[in-house]
Amino acid sequence: MLSFSKRFLFLLAMCLGLNSLLPAGDPINKKKGLALKGYDAVSYFQSARPVKGDPKYTHAWMGARWQFSTAENRDAFAADPEKYAPQFGGYCAWAASQGYLYDANPQYWRIVDGKLYLNYNGSAQRKWERDTAGNIAQAEKNWPGLIQ
């Protein structure tokens, strides 16, 4: 959750159209160096559900530690991380489409055209799903500016 001062800065910048006032984001959403809040990125594709990773199966990529439920999943990710890593660095896809970075919850997800997208909560996911293709296109346009 954004602090009051960060929310104020964000709202002021958005109202004034001064996106340059917003702090640049990290290309990978991570807490204490851990990506996907410890969930196994490969599990979304293989189990069709998020599975919590095990700290004994880790892989470092893009400045983050990624955890996996099995050694096989870790090795699959290591061989092709861009195939499995969530889009927009694991930040909320809806927020990225709206021009800002926000945390995502690994429980709110979709795979679209072979890519993993996360959202903050059910409300954000429903908004994002109203125009999935349009929101993905807009988020892709916004993404470089969000992490510069």
PDB file of C-alpha atoms in Angstrom:
ATOM      1  CA  MET A   1       0.000   0.000   0.000  1.00  0.00           C
ATOM      2  CA  LEU A   2       1.302   3.438  -0.841  1.00  0.00           C
ATOM      3  CA  SER A   3       1.999   5.789   2.041  1.00  0.00           C
ATOM      4  CA  PHE A   4       0.047   9.042   2.211  1.00  0.00           C
ATOM      5  CA  SER A   5       2.946  11.080   0.784  1.00  0.00           C
ATOM      6  CA  LYS A   6       3.519   8.646  -2.085  1.00  0.00           C
ATOM      7  CA  ARG A   7      -0.217   8.593  -2.864  1.00  0.00           C
ATOM      8  CA  PHE A   8      -0.298  12.385  -2.832  1.00  0.00           C
ATOM      9  CA  LEU A   9       2.717  12.591  -5.165  1.00  0.00           C
ATOM     10  CA  PHE A  10       1.176   9.989  -7.463  1.00  0.00           C
ATOM     11  CA  LEU A  11      -2.187  11.802  -7.638  1.00  0.00           C
ATOM     12  CA  LEU A  12      -0.510  15.163  -8.144  1.00  0.00           C
ATOM     13  CA  ALA A  13       1.692  13.815 -10.920  1.00  0.00           C
ATOM     14  CA  MET A  14      -1.248  12.112 -12.636  1.00  0.00           C
ATOM     15  CA  CYS A  15      -3.428  15.236 -12.411  1.00  0.00           C
ATOM     16  CA  LEU A  16      -0.666  17.422 -13.786  1.00  0.00           C
ATOM     17  CA  GLY A  17       0.449  14.878 -16.342  1.00  0.00           C
ATOM     18  CA  LEU A  18       3.919  14.887 -14.832  1.00  0.00           C
ATOM     19  CA  ASN A  19       4.801  11.221 -14.970  1.00  0.00           C
ATOM     20  CA  SER A  20       8.447  12.207 -14.575  1.00  0.00           C
ATOM     21  CA  LEU A  21       7.704  13.008 -10.902  1.00  0.00           C
ATOM     22  CA  LEU A  22       6.876   9.373 -10.254  1.00  0.00           C
ATOM     23  CA  PRO A  23       9.698   7.195  -8.982  1.00  0.00           C
ATOM     24  CA  ALA A  24      11.083   4.680 -11.465  1.00  0.00           C
ATOM     25  CA  GLY A  25      10.310   1.050 -10.748  1.00  0.00           C
ATOM     26  CA  ASP A  26      12.398  -2.048 -10.457  1.00  0.00           C
ATOM     27  CA  PRO A  27      11.971  -4.270 -13.537  1.00  0.00           C
ATOM     28  CA  ILE A  28      11.153  -7.217 -11.246  1.00  0.00           C
ATOM     29  CA  ASN A  29       8.606  -6.917  -8.441  1.00  0.00           C
ATOM     30  CA  LYS A  30      10.330  -8.451  -5.450  1.00  0.00           C
ATOM     31  CA  LYS A  31      10.174  -8.282  -1.690  1.00  0.00           C
ATOM     32  CA  LYS A  32      13.464  -8.841   0.116  1.00  0.00           C
ATOM     33  CA  GLY A  33      14.913 -10.081  -3.166  1.00  0.00           C
ATOM     34  CA  LEU A  34      12.245 -12.761  -3.670  1.00  0.00           C
ATOM     35  CA  ALA A  35      10.253 -12.724  -6.917  1.00  0.00           C
ATOM     36  CA  LEU A  36       6.595 -13.787  -7.168  1.00  0.00           C
ATOM     37  CA  LYS A  37       6.328 -13.815  -3.366  1.00  0.00           C
ATOM     38  CA  GLY A  38       7.980 -17.226  -3.461  1.00  0.00           C
ATOM     39  CA  TYR A  39       5.580 -18.856  -5.917  1.00  0.00           C
ATOM     40  CA  ASP A  40       6.842 -21.184  -8.636  1.00  0.00           C
ATOM     41  CA  ALA A  41       6.513 -19.389 -12.009  1.00  0.00           C
ATOM     42  CA  VAL A  42       6.573 -22.664 -13.943  1.00  0.00           C
ATOM     43  CA  SER A  43       3.678 -24.089 -11.915  1.00  0.00           C
ATOM     44  CA  TYR A  44       1.205 -21.683 -13.547  1.00  0.00           C
ATOM     45  CA  PHE A  45       1.930 -23.351 -16.877  1.00  0.00           C
ATOM     46  CA  GLN A  46       2.261 -26.953 -15.720  1.00  0.00           C
ATOM     47  CA  SER A  47      -0.263 -27.215 -12.888  1.00  0.00           C
ATOM     48  CA  ALA A  48      -2.610 -24.479 -14.108  1.00  0.00           C
ATOM     49  CA  ARG A  49      -2.440 -23.001 -10.614  1.00  0.00           C
ATOM     50  CA  PRO A  50       0.105 -21.213  -8.483  1.00  0.00           C
ATOM     51  CA  VAL A  51       2.215 -23.476  -6.280  1.00  0.00           C
ATOM     52  CA  LYS A  52       4.429 -22.132  -3.514  1.00  0.00           C
ATOM     53  CA  GLY A  53       8.127 -22.629  -4.220  1.00  0.00           C
ATOM     54  CA  ASP A  54      10.597 -24.307  -1.900  1.00  0.00           C
ATOM     55  CA  PRO A  55      13.695 -22.340  -0.802  1.00  0.00           C
ATOM     56  CA  LYS A  56      15.886 -25.328  -1.649  1.00  0.00           C
ATOM     57  CA  TYR A  57      15.027 -24.911  -5.368  1.00  0.00           C
ATOM     58  CA  THR A  58      16.091 -21.400  -6.299  1.00  0.00           C
ATOM     59  CA  HIS A  59      17.445 -19.583  -9.316  1.00  0.00           C
ATOM     60  CA  ALA A  60      18.794 -16.029  -9.539  1.00  0.00           C
ATOM     61  CA  TRP A  61      17.580 -13.988 -12.502  1.00  0.00           C
ATOM     62  CA  MET A  62      17.191 -10.238 -13.123  1.00  0.00           C
ATOM     63  CA  GLY A  63      18.362  -9.345  -9.626  1.00  0.00           C
ATOM     64  CA  ALA A  64      15.782 -11.534  -7.916  1.00  0.00           C
ATOM     65  CA  ARG A  65      15.675 -14.941  -6.278  1.00  0.00           C
ATOM     66  CA  TRP A  66      13.030 -17.207  -7.819  1.00  0.00           C
ATOM     67  CA  GLN A  67      11.753 -20.253  -5.930  1.00  0.00           C
ATOM     68  CA  PHE A  68      10.346 -23.443  -7.416  1.00  0.00           C
ATOM     69  CA  SER A  69       8.442 -26.448  -6.133  1.00  0.00           C
ATOM     70  CA  THR A  70      10.733 -28.954  -7.892  1.00  0.00           C
ATOM     71  CA  ALA A  71      14.236 -29.113  -9.318  1.00  0.00           C
ATOM     72  CA  GLU A  72      12.672 -29.801 -12.745  1.00  0.00           C
ATOM     73  CA  ASN A  73      10.700 -26.549 -12.607  1.00  0.00           C
ATOM     74  CA  ARG A  74      13.800 -24.636 -11.506  1.00  0.00           C
ATOM     75  CA  ASP A  75      15.763 -26.096 -14.417  1.00  0.00           C
ATOM     76  CA  ALA A  76      12.981 -25.321 -16.911  1.00  0.00           C
ATOM     77  CA  PHE A  77      12.921 -21.710 -15.730  1.00  0.00           C
ATOM     78  CA  ALA A  78      16.720 -21.431 -15.809  1.00  0.00           C
ATOM     79  CA  ALA A  79      16.737 -22.691 -19.409  1.00  0.00           C
ATOM     80  CA  ASP A  80      14.170 -20.098 -20.580  1.00  0.00           C
ATOM     81  CA  PRO A  81      13.176 -17.579 -17.884  1.00  0.00           C
ATOM     82  CA  GLU A  82      11.362 -15.247 -20.276  1.00  0.00           C
ATOM     83  CA  LYS A  83       8.983 -18.074 -21.160  1.00  0.00           C
ATOM     84  CA  TYR A  84       7.815 -18.402 -17.551  1.00  0.00           C
ATOM     85  CA  ALA A  85       8.425 -15.067 -15.827  1.00  0.00           C
ATOM     86  CA  PRO A  86       5.316 -12.925 -15.376  1.00  0.00           C
ATOM     87  CA  GLN A  87       4.875  -9.991 -17.705  1.00  0.00           C
ATOM     88  CA  PHE A  88       5.516  -6.469 -16.444  1.00  0.00           C
ATOM     89  CA  GLY A  89       7.994  -7.815 -13.921  1.00  0.00           C
ATOM     90  CA  GLY A  90       5.266  -9.441 -11.864  1.00  0.00           C
ATOM     91  CA  TYR A  91       3.559  -6.125 -11.112  1.00  0.00           C
ATOM     92  CA  CYS A  92      -0.192  -5.735 -11.516  1.00  0.00           C
ATOM     93  CA  ALA A  93      -1.034  -5.859 -15.233  1.00  0.00           C
ATOM     94  CA  TRP A  94      -4.081  -3.608 -14.747  1.00  0.00           C
ATOM     95  CA  ALA A  95      -1.979  -0.952 -12.994  1.00  0.00           C
ATOM     96  CA  ALA A  96       0.653  -1.104 -15.762  1.00  0.00           C
ATOM     97  CA  SER A  97      -2.105  -0.557 -18.327  1.00  0.00           C
ATOM     98  CA  GLN A  98      -3.166   2.518 -16.367  1.00  0.00           C
ATOM     99  CA  GLY A  99       0.373   3.909 -16.264  1.00  0.00           C
ATOM    100  CA  TYR A 100       1.649   3.003 -12.807  1.00  0.00           C
ATOM    101  CA  LEU A 101       3.299   0.183 -10.892  1.00  0.00           C
ATOM    102  CA  TYR A 102       1.468  -1.648  -8.145  1.00  0.00           C
ATOM    103  CA  ASP A 103       2.057  -4.868  -6.285  1.00  0.00           C
ATOM    104  CA  ALA A 104       0.413  -8.038  -7.599  1.00  0.00           C
ATOM    105  CA  ASN A 105      -1.030 -11.032  -5.808  1.00  0.00           C
ATOM    106  CA  PRO A 106       0.127 -14.379  -7.263  1.00  0.00           C
ATOM    107  CA  GLN A 107      -3.402 -15.729  -6.711  1.00  0.00           C
ATOM    108  CA  TYR A 108      -4.873 -13.380  -9.360  1.00  0.00           C
ATOM    109  CA  TRP A 109      -3.458 -14.448 -12.685  1.00  0.00           C
ATOM    110  CA  ARG A 110      -4.135 -15.431 -16.273  1.00  0.00           C
ATOM    111  CA  ILE A 111      -2.095 -16.928 -19.066  1.00  0.00           C
ATOM    112  CA  VAL A 112      -2.793 -15.156 -22.341  1.00  0.00           C
ATOM    113  CA  ASP A 113      -1.039 -16.237 -25.537  1.00  0.00           C
ATOM    114  CA  GLY A 114       1.461 -18.236 -23.509  1.00  0.00           C
ATOM    115  CA  LYS A 115       2.364 -15.348 -21.178  1.00  0.00           C
ATOM    116  CA  LEU A 116       1.680 -15.021 -17.451  1.00  0.00           C
ATOM    117  CA  TYR A 117      -0.060 -11.880 -16.171  1.00  0.00           C
ATOM    118  CA  LEU A 118      -0.730 -11.048 -12.517  1.00  0.00           C
ATOM    119  CA  ASN A 119      -3.108  -8.565 -10.927  1.00  0.00           C
ATOM    120  CA  TYR A 120      -3.489  -6.971  -7.503  1.00  0.00           C
ATOM    121  CA  ASN A 121      -6.903  -8.409  -6.617  1.00  0.00           C
ATOM    122  CA  GLY A 122     -10.174  -9.641  -8.090  1.00  0.00           C
ATOM    123  CA  SER A 123     -11.418  -6.144  -8.855  1.00  0.00           C
ATOM    124  CA  ALA A 124      -8.272  -5.231 -10.791  1.00  0.00           C
ATOM    125  CA  GLN A 125      -8.396  -8.547 -12.620  1.00  0.00           C
ATOM    126  CA  ARG A 126     -12.038  -8.033 -13.665  1.00  0.00           C
ATOM    127  CA  LYS A 127     -11.220  -4.546 -14.988  1.00  0.00           C
ATOM    128  CA  TRP A 128      -8.208  -5.922 -16.852  1.00  0.00           C
ATOM    129  CA  GLU A 129     -10.292  -8.761 -18.342  1.00  0.00           C
ATOM    130  CA  ARG A 130     -12.894  -6.359 -19.773  1.00  0.00           C
ATOM    131  CA  ASP A 131     -10.384  -5.624 -22.546  1.00  0.00           C
ATOM    132  CA  THR A 132      -7.482  -7.993 -22.044  1.00  0.00           C
ATOM    133  CA  ALA A 133      -5.877  -7.392 -25.447  1.00  0.00           C
ATOM    134  CA  GLY A 134      -6.262  -3.614 -25.195  1.00  0.00           C
ATOM    135  CA  ASN A 135      -4.946  -3.531 -21.651  1.00  0.00           C
ATOM    136  CA  ILE A 136      -1.946  -5.680 -22.567  1.00  0.00           C
ATOM    137  CA  ALA A 137      -1.168  -3.384 -25.508  1.00  0.00           C
ATOM    138  CA  GLN A 138      -1.455  -0.275 -23.325  1.00  0.00           C
ATOM    139  CA  ALA A 139       0.664  -1.800 -20.554  1.00  0.00           C
ATOM    140  CA  GLU A 140       3.336  -2.733 -23.108  1.00  0.00           C
ATOM    141  CA  LYS A 141       3.369   0.896 -24.271  1.00  0.00           C
ATOM    142  CA  ASN A 142       3.600   2.150 -20.674  1.00  0.00           C
ATOM    143  CA  TRP A 143       6.147  -0.407 -19.428  1.00  0.00           C
ATOM    144  CA  PRO A 144       9.416   1.221 -20.614  1.00  0.00           C
ATOM    145  CA  GLY A 145       8.497   4.508 -18.917  1.00  0.00           C
ATOM    146  CA  LEU A 146       7.479   2.766 -15.710  1.00  0.00           C
ATOM    147  CA  ILE A 147      10.890   1.208 -15.163  1.00  0.00           C
ATOM    148  CA  GLN A 148      13.244   3.842 -16.616  1.00  0.00           C
TER     149      GLN A 148
END
